[in-house]
Short mmCIF file of C-alpha atoms in Angstrom, two decimals:
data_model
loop_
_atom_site.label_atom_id
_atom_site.label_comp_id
_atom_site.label_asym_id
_atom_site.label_seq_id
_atom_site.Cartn_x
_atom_site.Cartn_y
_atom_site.Cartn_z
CA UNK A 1 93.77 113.98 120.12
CA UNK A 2 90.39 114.81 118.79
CA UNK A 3 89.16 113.31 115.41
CA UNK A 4 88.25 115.53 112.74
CA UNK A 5 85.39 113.73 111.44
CA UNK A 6 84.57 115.71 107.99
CA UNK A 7 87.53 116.93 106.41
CA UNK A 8 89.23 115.39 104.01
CA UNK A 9 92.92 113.67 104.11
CA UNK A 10 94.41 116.71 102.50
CA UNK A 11 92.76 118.99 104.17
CA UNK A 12 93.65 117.25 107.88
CA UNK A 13 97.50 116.65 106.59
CA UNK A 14 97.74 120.25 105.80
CA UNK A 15 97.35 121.16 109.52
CA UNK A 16 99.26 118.69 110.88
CA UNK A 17 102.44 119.76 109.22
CA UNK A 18 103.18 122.17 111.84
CA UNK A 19 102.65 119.59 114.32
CA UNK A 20 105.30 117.70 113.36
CA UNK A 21 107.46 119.89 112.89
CA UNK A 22 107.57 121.26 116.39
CA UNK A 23 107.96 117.47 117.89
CA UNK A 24 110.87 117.34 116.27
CA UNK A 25 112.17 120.70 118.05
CA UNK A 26 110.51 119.32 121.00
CA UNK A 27 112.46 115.75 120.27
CA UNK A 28 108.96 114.57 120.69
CA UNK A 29 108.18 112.84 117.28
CA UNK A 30 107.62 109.28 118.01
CA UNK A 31 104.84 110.00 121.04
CA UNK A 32 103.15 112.66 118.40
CA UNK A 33 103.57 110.13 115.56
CA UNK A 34 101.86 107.49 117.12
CA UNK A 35 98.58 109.67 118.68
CA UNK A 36 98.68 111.57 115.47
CA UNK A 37 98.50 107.72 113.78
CA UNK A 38 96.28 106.11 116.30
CA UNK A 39 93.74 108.66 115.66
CA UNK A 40 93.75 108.67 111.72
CA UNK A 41 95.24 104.96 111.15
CA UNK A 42 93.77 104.67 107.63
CA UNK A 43 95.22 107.97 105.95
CA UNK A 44 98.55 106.98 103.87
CA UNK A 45 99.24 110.73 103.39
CA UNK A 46 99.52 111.13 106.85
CA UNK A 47 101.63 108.06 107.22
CA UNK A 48 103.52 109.32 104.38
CA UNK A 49 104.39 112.89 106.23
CA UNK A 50 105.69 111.03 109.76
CA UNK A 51 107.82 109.01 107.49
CA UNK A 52 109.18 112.03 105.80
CA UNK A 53 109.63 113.34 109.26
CA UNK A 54 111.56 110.79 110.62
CA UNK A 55 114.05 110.14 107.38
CA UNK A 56 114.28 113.85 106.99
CA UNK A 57 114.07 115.54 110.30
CA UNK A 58 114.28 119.03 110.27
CA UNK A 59 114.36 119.49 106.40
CA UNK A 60 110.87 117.87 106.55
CA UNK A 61 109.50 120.72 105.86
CA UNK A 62 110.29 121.04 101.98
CA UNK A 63 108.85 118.01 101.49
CA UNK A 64 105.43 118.63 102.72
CA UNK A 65 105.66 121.82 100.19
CA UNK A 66 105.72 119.48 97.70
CA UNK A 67 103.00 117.24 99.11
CA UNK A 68 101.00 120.84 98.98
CA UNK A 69 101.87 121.16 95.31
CA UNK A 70 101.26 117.82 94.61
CA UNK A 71 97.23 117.88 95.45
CA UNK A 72 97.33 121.23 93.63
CA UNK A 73 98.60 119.74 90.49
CA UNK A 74 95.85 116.88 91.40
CA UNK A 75 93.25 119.10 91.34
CA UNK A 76 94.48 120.95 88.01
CA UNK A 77 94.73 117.42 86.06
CA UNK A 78 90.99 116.40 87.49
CA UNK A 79 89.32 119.86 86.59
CA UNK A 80 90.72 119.35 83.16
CA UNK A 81 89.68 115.88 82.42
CA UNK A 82 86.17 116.80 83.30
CA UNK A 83 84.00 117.61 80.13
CA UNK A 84 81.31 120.68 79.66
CA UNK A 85 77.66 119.28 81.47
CA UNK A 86 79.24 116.43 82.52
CA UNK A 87 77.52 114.40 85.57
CA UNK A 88 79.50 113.50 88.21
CA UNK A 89 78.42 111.25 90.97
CA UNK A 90 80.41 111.40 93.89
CA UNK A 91 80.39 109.62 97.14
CA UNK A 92 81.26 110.68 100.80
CA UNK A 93 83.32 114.09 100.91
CA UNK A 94 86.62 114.03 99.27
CA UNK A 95 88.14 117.28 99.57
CA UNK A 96 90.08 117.46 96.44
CA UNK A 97 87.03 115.76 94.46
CA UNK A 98 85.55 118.88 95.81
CA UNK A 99 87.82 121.61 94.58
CA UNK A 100 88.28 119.77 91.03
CA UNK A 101 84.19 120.21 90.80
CA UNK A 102 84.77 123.44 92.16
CA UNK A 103 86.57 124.35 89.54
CA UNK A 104 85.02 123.01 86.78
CA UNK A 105 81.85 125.01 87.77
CA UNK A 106 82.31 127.44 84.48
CA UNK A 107 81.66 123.78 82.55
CA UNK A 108 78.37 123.36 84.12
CA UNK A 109 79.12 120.60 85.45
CA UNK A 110 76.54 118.76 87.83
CA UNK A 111 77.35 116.29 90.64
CA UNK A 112 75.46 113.25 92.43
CA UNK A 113 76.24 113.21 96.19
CA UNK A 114 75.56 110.37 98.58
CA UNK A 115 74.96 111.32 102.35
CA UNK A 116 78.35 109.93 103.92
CA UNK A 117 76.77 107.99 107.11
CA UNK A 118 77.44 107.80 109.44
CA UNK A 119 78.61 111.47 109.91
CA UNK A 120 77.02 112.70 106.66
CA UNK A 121 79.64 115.12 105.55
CA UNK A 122 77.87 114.51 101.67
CA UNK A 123 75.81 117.41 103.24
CA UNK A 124 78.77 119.54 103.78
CA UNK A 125 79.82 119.03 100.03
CA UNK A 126 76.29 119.46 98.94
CA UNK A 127 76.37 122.53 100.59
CA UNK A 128 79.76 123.62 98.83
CA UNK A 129 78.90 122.76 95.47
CA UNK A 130 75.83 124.59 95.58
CA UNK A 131 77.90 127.75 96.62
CA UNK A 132 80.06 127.56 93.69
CA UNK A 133 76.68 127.50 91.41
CA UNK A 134 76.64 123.46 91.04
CA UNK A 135 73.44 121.45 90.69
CA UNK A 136 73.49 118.58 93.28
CA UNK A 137 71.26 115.64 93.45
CA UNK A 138 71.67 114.43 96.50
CA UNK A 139 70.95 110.34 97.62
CA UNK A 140 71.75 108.40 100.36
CA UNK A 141 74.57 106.28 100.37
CA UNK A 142 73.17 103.03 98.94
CA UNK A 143 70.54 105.30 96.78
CA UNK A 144 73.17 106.31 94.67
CA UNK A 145 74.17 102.86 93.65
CA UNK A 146 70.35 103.37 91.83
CA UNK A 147 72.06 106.80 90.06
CA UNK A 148 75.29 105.42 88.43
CA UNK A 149 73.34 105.07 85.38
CA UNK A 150 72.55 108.57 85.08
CA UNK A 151 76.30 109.80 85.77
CA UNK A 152 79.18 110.08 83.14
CA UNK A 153 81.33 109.62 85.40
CA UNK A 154 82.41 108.66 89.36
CA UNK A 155 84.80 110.52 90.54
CA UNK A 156 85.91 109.84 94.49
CA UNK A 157 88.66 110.79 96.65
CA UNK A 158 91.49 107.79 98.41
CA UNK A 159 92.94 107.78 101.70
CA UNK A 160 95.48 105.20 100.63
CA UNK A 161 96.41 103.58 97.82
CA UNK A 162 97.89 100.13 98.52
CA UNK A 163 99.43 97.36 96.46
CA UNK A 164 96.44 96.07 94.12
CA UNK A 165 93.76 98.31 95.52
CA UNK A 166 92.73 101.45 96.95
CA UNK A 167 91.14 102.46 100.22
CA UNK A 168 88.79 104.90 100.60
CA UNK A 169 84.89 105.29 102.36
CA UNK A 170 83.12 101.56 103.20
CA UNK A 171 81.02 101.84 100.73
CA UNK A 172 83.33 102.49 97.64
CA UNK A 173 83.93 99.03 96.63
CA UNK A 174 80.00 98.59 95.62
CA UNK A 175 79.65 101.73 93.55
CA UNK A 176 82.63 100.60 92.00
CA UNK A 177 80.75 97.24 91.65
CA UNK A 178 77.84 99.79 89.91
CA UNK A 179 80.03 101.68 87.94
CA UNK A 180 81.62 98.31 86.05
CA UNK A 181 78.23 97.15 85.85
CA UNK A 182 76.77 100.53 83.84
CA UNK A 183 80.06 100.81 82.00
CA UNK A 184 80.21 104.09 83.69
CA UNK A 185 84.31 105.31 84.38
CA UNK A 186 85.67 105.46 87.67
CA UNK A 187 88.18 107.42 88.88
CA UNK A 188 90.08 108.09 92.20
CA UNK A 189 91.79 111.54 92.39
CA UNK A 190 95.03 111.06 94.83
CA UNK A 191 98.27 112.37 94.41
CA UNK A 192 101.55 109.93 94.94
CA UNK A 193 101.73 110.31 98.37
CA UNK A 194 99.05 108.43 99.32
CA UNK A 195 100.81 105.57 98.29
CA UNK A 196 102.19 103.26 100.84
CA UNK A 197 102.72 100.07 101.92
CA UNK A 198 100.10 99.75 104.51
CA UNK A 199 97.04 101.78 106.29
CA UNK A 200 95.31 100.63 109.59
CA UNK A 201 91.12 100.19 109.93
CA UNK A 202 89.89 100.62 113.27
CA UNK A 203 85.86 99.87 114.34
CA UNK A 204 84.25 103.44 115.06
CA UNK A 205 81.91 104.16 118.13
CA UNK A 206 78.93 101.96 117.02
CA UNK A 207 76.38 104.66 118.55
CA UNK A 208 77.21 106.45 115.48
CA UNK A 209 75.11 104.30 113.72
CA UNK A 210 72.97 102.97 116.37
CA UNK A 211 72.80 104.51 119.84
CA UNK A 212 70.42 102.18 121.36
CA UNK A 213 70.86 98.96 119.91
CA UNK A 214 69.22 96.10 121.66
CA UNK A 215 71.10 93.71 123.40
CA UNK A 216 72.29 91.00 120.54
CA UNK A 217 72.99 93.32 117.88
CA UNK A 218 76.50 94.07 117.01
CA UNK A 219 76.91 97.34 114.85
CA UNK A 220 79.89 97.29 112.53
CA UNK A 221 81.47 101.19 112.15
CA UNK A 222 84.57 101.05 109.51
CA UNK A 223 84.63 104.00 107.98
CA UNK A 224 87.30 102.69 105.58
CA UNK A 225 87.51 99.71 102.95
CA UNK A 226 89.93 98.32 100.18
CA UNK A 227 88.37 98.82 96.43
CA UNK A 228 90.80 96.40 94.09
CA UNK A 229 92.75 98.03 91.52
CA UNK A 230 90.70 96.27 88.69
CA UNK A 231 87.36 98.03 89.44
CA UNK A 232 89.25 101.44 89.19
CA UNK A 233 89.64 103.33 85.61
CA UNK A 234 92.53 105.84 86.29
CA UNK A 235 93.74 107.60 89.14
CA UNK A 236 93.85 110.86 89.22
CA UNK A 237 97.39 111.78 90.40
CA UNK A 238 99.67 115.27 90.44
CA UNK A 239 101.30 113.44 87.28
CA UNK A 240 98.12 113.22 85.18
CA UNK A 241 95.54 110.37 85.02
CA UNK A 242 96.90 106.71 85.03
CA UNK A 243 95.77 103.58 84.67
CA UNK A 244 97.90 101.73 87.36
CA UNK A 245 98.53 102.53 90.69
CA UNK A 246 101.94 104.42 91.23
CA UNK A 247 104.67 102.60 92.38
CA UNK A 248 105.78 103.39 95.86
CA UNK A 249 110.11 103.89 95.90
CA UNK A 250 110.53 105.70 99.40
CA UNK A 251 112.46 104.27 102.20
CA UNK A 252 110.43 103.36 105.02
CA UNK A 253 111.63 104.75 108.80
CA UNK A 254 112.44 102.03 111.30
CA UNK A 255 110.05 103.96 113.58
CA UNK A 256 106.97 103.72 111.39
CA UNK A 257 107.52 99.87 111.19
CA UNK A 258 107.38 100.11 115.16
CA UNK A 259 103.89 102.34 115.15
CA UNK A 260 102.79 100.02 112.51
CA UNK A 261 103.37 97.28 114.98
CA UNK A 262 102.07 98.63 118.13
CA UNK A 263 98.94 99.83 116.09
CA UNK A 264 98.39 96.45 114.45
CA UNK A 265 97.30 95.07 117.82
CA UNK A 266 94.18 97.76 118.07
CA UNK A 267 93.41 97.94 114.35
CA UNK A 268 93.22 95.68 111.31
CA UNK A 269 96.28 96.27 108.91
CA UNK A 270 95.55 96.40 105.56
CA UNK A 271 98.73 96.03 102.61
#
């Protein structure tokens, strides 16, 4: 299947709902399951909703309702923890970082946005903060490790969150590096079920960075890396902000073990 390349992991998981839905008519789960998975390896959520499709089947459906609600509530708790002319720095595009700011635009609230190499969807967010009458400073991606000092606070998006860590944009683990450093709060907005017991990192197209690279160069493309736990103030979750990582309590489907497996020999697994 084609890669989406700019949207965020709620904002991809909310169209493939229907997708899985009809494999199961179609008794066609697994084969969808594992493209679906081979083409967005490092996004819990969506390892989270082929779970819930295989322990739940048909009644699936419910449950990615409350997935839905669930970054809603997200959304509600970051908006509100977010102070009048407070600076927010930012980093890739996180689509629910983006509605929270959204939101909060009646607070005059500004935001710091890095460029998002090597697909730069930072411009997209630039362009929809701007829209919603938001001041953006806008850096590229190691430029804003020079901004934390002006921000009041980080605020990024996850695509997992793992035992003692979270994953998110390669890049994440240095501003969090930053943020420590300039005593400036960090904080991941995710809801619950991003958390899971593994994601899968796969090397990108390297002519995304460099097309022509001379012969002896060998471009590294992850677009995904683990940030520890310690480096993070609170996540942002559909429960309100916490310091700790939520604890993950679902059964696990004898089938995603099996993708996980067959995957594992293309990617690199991280737990």
């Amino acid at each position: 299947m084609e890669r989406d390349r700019l949207s965020g992991a709620a904002e991809i998981g909310s169209g493939l709902a229907d997708r899985f839905l009809s494999a199961l008519e179609e008794d066609a789960l697994y084969e969808t399951c594992r493209d679906v998975l081979a083409t967005y390896p490092s996004m819990a959520s969506i390892w989270q909703m082929a779970n819930l499709a295989f322990l739940h089947g048909g009644e699936a459906a419910p449950e990615y309702k409350k997935m839905e609600q669930a970054d809603r509530a997200v959304v509600r708790h970051g908006a509100a923890m977010l102070k009048p002319d407070t600076m927010v720095l930012t980093y890739s595009r996180s689509s629910t970082v983006m509605h929270i700011l959204r939101d909060s635009a009646d607070k005059h609230v500004q935001a710091i946005c890095s460029e998002g190499r090597p697909n730069y969807e930072g411009r997209q967010l630039a362009r929809e903060l701007t829209t919603a009458g938001i001041d953006v400073r806008y850096a590229t991606d190691a430029g804003v490790l020079s901004l934390v000092n002006t921000a009041d606070v980080v605020l990024v998006g996850a695509d997992g969150l793992l035992d003692g860590g979270v994953v998110n944009k390669t890049g994440s683990a240095a501003l969090a590096l930053a943020a420590g450093r300039h005593d400036v709060p960090l904080y991941m907005a995710s809801s619950s079920y991003k958390r899971f017991p593994f994601v899968l990192v796969r090397q990108e197209a390297s002519g995304e960075v460099w097309s022509d690279a001379p012969a002896g160069v060998t471009v590294d493309n992850v677009y995904f890396e683990r940030v520890p736990a310690g480096l993070v103030t609170g996540i942002v979750t559909e429960n309100g902000v916490q310091d700790t990582i939520p604890s993950f309590t679902r059964p696990v489907a004898d089938e995603i073990w099996r993708l996980r497996d067959e995957l594992a020999g293309r990617y690199r697994l991280l737990e």
